[in-house]
Short mmCIF file of C-alpha atoms in Angstrom, two decimals:
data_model
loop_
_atom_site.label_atom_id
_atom_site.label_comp_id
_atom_site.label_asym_id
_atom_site.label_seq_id
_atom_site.Cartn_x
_atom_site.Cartn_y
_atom_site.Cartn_z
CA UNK E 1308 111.25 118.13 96.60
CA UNK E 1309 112.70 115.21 98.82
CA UNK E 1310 116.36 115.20 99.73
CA UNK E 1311 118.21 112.83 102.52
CA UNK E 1312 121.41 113.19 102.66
CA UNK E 1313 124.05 110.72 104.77
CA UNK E 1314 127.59 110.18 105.25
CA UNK E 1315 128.80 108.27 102.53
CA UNK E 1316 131.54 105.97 104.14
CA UNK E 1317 132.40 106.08 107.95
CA UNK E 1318 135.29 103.76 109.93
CA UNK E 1319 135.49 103.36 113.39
CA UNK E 1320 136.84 100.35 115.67
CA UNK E 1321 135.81 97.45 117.51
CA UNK E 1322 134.12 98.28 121.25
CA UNK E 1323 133.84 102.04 120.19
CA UNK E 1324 130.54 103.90 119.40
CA UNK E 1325 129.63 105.69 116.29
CA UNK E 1326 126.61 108.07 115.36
CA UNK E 1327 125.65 108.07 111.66
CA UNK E 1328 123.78 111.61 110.62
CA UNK E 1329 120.85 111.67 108.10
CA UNK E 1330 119.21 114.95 107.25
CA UNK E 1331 116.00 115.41 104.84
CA UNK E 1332 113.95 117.61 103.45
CA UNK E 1333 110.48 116.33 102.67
CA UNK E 1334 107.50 117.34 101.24
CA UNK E 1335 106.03 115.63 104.10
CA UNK E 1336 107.48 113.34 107.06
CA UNK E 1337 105.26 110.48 108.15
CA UNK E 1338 108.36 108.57 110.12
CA UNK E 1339 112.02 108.09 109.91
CA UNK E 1340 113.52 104.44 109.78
CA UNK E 1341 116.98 102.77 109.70
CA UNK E 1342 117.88 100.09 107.78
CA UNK E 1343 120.63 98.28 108.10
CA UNK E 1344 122.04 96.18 104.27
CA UNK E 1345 125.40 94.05 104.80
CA UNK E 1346 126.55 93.08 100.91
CA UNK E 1347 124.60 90.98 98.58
CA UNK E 1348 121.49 90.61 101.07
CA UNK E 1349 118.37 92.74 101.78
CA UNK E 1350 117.71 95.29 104.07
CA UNK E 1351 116.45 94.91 107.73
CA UNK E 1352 114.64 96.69 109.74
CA UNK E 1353 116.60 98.60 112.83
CA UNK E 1354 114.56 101.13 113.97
CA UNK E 1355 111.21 103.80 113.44
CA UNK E 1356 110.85 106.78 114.89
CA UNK E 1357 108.01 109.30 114.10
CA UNK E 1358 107.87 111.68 117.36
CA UNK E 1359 110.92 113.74 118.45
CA UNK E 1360 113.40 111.78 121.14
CA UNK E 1361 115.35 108.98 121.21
CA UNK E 1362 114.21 105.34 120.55
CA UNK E 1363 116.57 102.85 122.25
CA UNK E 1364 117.15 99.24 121.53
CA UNK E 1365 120.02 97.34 122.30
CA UNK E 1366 123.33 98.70 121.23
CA UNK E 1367 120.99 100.29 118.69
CA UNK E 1368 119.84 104.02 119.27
CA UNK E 1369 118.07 106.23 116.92
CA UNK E 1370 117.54 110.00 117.76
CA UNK E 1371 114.62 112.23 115.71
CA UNK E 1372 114.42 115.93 115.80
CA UNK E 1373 111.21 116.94 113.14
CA UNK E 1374 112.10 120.79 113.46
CA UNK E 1375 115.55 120.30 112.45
CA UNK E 1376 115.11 117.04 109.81
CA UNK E 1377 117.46 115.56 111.70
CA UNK E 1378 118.15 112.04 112.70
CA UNK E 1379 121.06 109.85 113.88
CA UNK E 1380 121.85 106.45 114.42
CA UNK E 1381 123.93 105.41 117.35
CA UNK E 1382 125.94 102.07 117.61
CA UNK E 1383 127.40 100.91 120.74
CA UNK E 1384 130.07 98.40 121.35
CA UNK E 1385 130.59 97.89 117.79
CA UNK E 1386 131.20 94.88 116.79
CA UNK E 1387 132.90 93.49 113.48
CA UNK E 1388 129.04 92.05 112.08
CA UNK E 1389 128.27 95.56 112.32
CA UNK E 1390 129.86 96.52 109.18
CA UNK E 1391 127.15 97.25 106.99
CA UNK E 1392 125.58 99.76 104.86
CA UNK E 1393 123.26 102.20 107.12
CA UNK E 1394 120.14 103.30 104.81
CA UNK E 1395 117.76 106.15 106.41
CA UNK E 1396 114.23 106.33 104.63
CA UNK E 1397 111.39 108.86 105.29
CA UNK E 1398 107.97 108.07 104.76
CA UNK E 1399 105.87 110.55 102.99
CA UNK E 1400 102.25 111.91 103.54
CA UNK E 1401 99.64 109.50 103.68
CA UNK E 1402 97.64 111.57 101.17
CA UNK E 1403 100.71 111.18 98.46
CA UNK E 1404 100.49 107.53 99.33
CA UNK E 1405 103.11 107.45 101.87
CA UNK E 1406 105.91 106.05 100.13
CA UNK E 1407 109.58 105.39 101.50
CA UNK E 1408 112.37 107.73 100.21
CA UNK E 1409 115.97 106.37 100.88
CA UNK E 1410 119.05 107.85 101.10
CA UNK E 1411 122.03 106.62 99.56
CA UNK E 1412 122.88 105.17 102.39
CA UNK E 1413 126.44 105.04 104.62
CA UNK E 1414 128.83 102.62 104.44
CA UNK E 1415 130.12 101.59 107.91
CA UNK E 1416 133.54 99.73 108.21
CA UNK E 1417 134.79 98.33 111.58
CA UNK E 1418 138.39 97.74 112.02
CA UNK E 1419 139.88 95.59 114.72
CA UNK Y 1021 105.84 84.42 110.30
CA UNK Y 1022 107.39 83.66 107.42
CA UNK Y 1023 109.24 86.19 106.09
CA UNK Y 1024 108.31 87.82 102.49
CA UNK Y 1025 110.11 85.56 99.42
CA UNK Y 1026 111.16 86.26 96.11
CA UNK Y 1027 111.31 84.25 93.19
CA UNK Y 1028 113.78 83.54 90.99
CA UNK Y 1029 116.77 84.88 93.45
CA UNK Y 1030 118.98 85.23 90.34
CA UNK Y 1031 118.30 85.84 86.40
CA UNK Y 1032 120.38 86.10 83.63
CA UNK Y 1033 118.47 87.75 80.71
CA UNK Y 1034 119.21 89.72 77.34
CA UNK Y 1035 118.52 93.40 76.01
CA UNK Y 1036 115.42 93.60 74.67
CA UNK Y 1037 114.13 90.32 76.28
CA UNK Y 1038 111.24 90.77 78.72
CA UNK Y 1039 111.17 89.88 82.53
CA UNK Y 1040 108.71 88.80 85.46
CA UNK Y 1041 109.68 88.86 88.99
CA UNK Y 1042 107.54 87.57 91.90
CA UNK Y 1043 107.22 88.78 95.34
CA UNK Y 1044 105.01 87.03 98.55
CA UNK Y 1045 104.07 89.33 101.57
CA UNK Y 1046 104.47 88.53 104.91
CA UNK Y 1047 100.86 86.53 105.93
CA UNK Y 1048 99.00 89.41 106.42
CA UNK Y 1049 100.56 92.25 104.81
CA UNK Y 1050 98.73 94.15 102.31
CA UNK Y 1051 100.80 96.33 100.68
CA UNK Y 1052 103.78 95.29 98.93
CA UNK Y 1053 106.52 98.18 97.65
CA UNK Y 1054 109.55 97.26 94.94
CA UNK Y 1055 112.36 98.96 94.73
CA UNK Y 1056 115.59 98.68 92.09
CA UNK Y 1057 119.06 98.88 94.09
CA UNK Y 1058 122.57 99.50 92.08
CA UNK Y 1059 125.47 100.72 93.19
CA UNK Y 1060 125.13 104.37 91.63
CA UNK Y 1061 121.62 105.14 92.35
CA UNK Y 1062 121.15 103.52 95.94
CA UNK Y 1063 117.00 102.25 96.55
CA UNK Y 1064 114.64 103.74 93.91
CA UNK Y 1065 111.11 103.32 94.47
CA UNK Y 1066 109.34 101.68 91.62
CA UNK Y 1067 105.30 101.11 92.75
CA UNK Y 1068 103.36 100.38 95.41
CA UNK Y 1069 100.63 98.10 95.53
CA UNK Y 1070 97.49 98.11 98.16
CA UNK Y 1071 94.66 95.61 97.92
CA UNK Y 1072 95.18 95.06 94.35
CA UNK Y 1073 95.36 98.71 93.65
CA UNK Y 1074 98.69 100.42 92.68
CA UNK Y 1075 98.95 103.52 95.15
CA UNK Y 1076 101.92 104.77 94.20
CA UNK Y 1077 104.51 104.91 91.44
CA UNK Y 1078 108.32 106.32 91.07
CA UNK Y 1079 109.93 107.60 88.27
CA UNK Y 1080 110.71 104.68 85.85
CA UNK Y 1081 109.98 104.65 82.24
CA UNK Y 1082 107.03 102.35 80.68
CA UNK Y 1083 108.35 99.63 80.73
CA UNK Y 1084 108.13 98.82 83.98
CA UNK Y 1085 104.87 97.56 85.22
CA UNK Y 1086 103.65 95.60 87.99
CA UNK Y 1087 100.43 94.20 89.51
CA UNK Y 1088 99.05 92.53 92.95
CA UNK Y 1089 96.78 89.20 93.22
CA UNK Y 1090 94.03 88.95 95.44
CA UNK Y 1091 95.99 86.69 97.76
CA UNK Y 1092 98.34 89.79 98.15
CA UNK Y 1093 101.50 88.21 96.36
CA UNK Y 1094 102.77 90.78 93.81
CA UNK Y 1095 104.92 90.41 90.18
CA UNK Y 1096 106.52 93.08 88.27
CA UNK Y 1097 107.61 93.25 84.55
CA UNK Y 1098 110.08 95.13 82.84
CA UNK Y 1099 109.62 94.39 79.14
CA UNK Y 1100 112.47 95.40 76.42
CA UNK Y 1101 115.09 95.00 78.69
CA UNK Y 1102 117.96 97.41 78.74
CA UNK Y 1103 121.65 97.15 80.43
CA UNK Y 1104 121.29 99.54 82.83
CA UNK Y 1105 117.99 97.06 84.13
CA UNK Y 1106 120.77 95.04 85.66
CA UNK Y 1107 120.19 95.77 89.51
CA UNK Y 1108 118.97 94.38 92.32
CA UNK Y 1109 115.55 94.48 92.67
CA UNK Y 1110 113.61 94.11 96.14
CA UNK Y 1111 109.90 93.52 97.08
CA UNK Y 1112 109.18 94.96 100.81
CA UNK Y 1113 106.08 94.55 102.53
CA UNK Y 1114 103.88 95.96 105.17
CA UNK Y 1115 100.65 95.96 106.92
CA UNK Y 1116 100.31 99.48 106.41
CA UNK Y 1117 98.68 99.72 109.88
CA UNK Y 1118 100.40 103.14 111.17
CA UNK Y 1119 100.69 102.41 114.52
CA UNK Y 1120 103.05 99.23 113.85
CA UNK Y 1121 104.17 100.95 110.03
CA UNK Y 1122 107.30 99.08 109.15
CA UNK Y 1123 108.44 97.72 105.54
CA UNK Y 1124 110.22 94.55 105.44
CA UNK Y 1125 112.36 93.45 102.76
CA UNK Y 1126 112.37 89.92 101.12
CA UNK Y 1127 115.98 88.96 99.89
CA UNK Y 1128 115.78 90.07 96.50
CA UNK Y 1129 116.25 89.03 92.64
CA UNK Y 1130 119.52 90.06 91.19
CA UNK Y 1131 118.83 90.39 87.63
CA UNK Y 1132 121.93 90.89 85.12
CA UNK Y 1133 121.01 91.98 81.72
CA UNK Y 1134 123.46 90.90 78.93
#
């Protein structure tokens, strides 16, 4: 079956950093992305991974461990735009048509 | 690039009345994914489409249906509308080259069913 589970709601302040969890279990793993939604609009794209390590861009960081189905997402010197909903999707096999399985996604609220 | 578009952005429709919604890829992009986002159930995959092909489909009933043009641009349908139809609904598209394999989202149709 596929599962992802994330944090449901998460606060943290202004300047400070905070790491967002997302663990799956997959039928298959073809890549892990972020997403970041902020109310009423569409997601965008933050970040990909697909091989184990750390991808960094910006105040953006996302960590991948395949063994574990394990993946984080690290904000840096938050700022108040960041508050946002924080969707992790994996991508399934190729041969299943690779299609993108969210989770429900983690609701990030940054306080002054 | 221009980004992927949806039309109409907002619709107002009643049960049991029938719907099409219209997505354009990125120039380029191939595939094109929808997805139906509420509050309770997060992003559910509905279908992919690939070179006019569907490759992929979730778990929705019938009644929803979709189908890709030559030129890439896709539409979906949900016929017989229900209540719990009302949701946001969002195209995404991608090259599907999986070197570069990213989805990107267009900003949606928010249809309310009455």
């Amino acid at each position: 079956g596929q599962n992802i589970d994330q944090p449901t709601e998460m606060t943290a302040t202004e300047g400070a950093i905070v790491q967002i969890n997302c663990t799956y279990q997959t039928s298959g793993f073809n890549g892990l992305f972020w997403y970041q939604q902020h109310a009423g609009e569409a997601p965008t794209f933050l970040s990909y991974n697909v091989l184990d390590g750390l991808e960094e861009k910006g105040r953006f960081s996302s960590f991948l461990s395949r063994s574990k189905g394990y993946s984080y997402l690290l904000l840096k010197e938050l700022q108040m735009k960041d508050s946002a909903s924080y969707l992790c999707a994996v991508r399934g096999p190729y041969n299943q048509g690779g299609k993108l399985i969210f989770g429900q996604g983690t609701e990030l609220s940054v306080k002054p | 690039k221009a980004g992927v578009t949806q039309t109409p952005r907002y619709l107002i429709k009643t049960r049991g009345q029938q719907v099409t919604l219209s997505c354009s890829p990125i120039s380029g992009h191939r595939s094109v994914s929808w997805y139906q986002q509420t509050p309770g159930q997060g992003l559910q995959f509905l279908f992919e489409y690939f070179s006019e092909t569907q490759r992929n489909k979730g778990n929705f009933p019938g009644r929803f249906s979709g189908r890709q043009f030559s030129n890439s641009r896709s539409e979906m349908n949900v016929s017989t509308l229900e209540l719990g139809d009302s949701a946001l609904y969002l195209c995404a598209s991608s090259s599907f080259d999986r070197s570069t394999d990213t989805q990107y989202f267009g900003p949606g149709t928010r249809l309310t069913v009455l």
